[in-house]
mmCIF file of C-alpha atoms in Angstrom:
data_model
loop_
_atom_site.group_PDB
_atom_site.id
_atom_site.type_symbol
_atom_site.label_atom_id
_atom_site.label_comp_id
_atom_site.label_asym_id
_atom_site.label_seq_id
_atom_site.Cartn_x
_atom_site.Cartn_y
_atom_site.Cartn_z
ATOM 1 C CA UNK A 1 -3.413 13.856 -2.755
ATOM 2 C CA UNK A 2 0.063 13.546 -4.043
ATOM 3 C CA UNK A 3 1.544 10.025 -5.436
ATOM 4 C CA UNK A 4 5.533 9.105 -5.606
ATOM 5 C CA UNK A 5 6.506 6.359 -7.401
ATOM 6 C CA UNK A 6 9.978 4.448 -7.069
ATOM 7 C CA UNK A 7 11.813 1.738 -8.008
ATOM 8 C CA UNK A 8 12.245 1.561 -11.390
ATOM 9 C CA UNK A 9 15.230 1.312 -13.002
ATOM 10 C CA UNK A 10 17.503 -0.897 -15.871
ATOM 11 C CA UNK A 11 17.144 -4.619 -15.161
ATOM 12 C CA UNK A 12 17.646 -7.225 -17.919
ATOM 13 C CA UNK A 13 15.209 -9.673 -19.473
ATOM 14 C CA UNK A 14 13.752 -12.343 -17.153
ATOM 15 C CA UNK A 15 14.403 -9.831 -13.768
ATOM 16 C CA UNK A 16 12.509 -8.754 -11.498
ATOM 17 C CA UNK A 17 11.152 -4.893 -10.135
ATOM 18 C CA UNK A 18 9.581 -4.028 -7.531
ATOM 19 C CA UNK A 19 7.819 -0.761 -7.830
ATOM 20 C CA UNK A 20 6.344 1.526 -4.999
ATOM 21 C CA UNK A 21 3.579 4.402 -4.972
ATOM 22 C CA UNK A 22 3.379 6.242 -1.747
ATOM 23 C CA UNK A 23 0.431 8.451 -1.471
ATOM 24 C CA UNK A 24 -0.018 11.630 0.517
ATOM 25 C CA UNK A 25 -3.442 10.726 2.016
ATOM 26 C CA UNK A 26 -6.324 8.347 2.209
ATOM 27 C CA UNK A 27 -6.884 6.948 -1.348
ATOM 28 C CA UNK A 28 -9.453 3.763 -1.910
ATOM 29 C CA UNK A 29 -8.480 2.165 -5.835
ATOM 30 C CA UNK A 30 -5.065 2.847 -6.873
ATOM 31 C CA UNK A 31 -3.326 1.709 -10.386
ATOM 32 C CA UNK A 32 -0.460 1.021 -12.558
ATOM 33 C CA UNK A 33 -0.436 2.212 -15.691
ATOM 34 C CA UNK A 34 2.412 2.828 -18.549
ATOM 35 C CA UNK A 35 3.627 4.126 -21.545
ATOM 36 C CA UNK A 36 6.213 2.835 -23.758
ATOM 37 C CA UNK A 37 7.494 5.112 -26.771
ATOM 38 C CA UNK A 38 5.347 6.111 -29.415
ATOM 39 C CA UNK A 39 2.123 4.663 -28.138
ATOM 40 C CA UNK A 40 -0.417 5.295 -25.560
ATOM 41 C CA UNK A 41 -0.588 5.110 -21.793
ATOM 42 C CA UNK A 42 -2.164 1.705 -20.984
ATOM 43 C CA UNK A 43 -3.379 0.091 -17.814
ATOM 44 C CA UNK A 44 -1.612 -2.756 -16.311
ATOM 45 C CA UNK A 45 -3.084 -3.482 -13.078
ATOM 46 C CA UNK A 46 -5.457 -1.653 -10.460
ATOM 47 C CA UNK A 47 -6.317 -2.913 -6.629
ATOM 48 C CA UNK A 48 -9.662 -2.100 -4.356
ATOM 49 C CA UNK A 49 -9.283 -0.288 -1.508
ATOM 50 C CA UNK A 50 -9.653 -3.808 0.544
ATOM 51 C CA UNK A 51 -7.463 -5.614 -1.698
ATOM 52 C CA UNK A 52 -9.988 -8.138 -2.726
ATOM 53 C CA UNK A 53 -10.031 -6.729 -6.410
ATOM 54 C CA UNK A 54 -7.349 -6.655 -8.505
ATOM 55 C CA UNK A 55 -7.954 -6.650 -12.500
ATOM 56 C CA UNK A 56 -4.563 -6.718 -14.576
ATOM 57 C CA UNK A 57 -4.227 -6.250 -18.195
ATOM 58 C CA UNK A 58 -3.531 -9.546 -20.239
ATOM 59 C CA UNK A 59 0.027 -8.609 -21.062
ATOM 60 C CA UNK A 60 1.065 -8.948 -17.916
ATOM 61 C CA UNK A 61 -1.223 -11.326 -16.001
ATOM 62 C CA UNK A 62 0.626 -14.467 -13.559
ATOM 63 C CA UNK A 63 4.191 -11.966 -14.255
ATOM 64 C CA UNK A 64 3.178 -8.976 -12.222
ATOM 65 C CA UNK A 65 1.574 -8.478 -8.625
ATOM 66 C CA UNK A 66 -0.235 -5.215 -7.269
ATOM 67 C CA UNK A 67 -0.642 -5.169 -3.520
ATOM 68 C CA UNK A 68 -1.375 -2.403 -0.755
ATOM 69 C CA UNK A 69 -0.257 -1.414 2.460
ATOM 70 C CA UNK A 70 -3.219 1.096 3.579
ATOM 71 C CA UNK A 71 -1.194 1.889 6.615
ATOM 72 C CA UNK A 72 1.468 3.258 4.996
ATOM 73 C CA UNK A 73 -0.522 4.629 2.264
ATOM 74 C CA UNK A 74 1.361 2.694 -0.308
ATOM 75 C CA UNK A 75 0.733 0.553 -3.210
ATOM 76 C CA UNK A 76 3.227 -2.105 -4.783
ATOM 77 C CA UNK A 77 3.961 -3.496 -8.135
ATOM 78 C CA UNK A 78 6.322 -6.599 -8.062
ATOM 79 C CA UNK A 79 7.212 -6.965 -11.944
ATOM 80 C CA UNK A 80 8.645 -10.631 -12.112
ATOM 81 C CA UNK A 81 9.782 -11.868 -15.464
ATOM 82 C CA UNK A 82 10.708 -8.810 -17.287
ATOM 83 C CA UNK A 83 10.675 -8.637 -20.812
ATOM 84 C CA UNK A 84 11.754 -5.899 -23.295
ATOM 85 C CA UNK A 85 7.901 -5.399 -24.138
ATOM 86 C CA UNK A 86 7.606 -4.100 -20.341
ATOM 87 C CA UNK A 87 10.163 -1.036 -21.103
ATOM 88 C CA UNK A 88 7.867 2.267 -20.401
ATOM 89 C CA UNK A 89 7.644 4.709 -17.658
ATOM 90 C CA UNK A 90 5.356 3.197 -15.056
ATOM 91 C CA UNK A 91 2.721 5.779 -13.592
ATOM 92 C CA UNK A 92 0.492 5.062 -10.492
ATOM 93 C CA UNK A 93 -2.909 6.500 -10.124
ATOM 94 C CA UNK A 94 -5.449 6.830 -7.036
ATOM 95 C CA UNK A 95 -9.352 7.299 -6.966
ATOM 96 C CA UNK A 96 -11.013 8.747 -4.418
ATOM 97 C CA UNK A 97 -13.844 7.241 -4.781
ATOM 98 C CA UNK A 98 -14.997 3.298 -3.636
ATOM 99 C CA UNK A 99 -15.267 2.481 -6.940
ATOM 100 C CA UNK A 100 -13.113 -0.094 -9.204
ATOM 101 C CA UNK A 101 -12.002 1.321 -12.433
ATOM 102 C CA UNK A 102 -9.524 0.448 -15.107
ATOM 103 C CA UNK A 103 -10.542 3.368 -16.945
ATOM 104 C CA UNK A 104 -7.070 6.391 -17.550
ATOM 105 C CA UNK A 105 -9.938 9.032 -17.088
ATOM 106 C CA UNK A 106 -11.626 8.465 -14.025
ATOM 107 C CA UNK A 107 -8.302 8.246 -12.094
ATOM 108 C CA UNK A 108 -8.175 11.669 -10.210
ATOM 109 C CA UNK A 109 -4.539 11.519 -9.195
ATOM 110 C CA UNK A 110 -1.105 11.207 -10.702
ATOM 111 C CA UNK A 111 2.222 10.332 -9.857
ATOM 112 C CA UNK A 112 5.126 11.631 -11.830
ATOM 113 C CA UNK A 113 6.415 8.138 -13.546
ATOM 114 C CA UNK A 114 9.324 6.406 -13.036
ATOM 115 C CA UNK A 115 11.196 4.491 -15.804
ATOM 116 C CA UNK A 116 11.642 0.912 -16.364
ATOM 117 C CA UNK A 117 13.995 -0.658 -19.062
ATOM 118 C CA UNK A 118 13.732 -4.345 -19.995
ATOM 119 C CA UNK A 119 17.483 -4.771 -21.734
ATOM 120 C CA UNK A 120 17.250 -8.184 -24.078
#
């Protein structure tokens, strides 16, 4: 399975983003994760295969909004109310298994990233 994020890009504090992950085949969880300079990759949000799930890390909880379009393969990530703090490149991830999971290592695919920059 290959992943292809989009839509990132410079937007200023208090924006919006709307990212998009378009997988190559049939993938059940998919996630958002990121990483800013200097630190680690972190999980911001993840959604079920049927939608009905969808954890999200603190930091970004009632400001961003993962959603899926299984016929298309795809999986969204409306950012709304940017802040500087939210500047990283954005990775999705897919799991081919029916399983929920927050967790970097038991995603088994990758997307190459695409860049987001909060300006204050």
């Amino acid at each position: 399975v290959q992943l292809q994020a989009s839509g990132g890009g410079l937007v200023q504090a208090g924006g919006s983003l709307r990212l998009s992950c378009a997988a190559s085949g049939r993938t059940f969880t998919m996630g958002w994760f990121r990483q800013a300079p200097g630190k680690e990759r972190e999980f911001v949000a993840a959604i079920s295969w049927s939608g009905g799930s969808t954890p999200y890390a603190n930091s970004v909880k009632g400001r961003f909004t993962i959603s899926r379009d299984n016929a298309k393969n795809t999986v969204y990530l409306q950012m709304n109310r940017l802040e500087p703090e939210d500047t990283a490149v954005y990775y999705c991830a897919a799991v081919t298994r029916l399983r929920m999971t927050t967790i970097m290592g038991e995603y088994d695919y990758w997307g190459q990233g695409t860049q987001v920059t909060v300006s204050s």
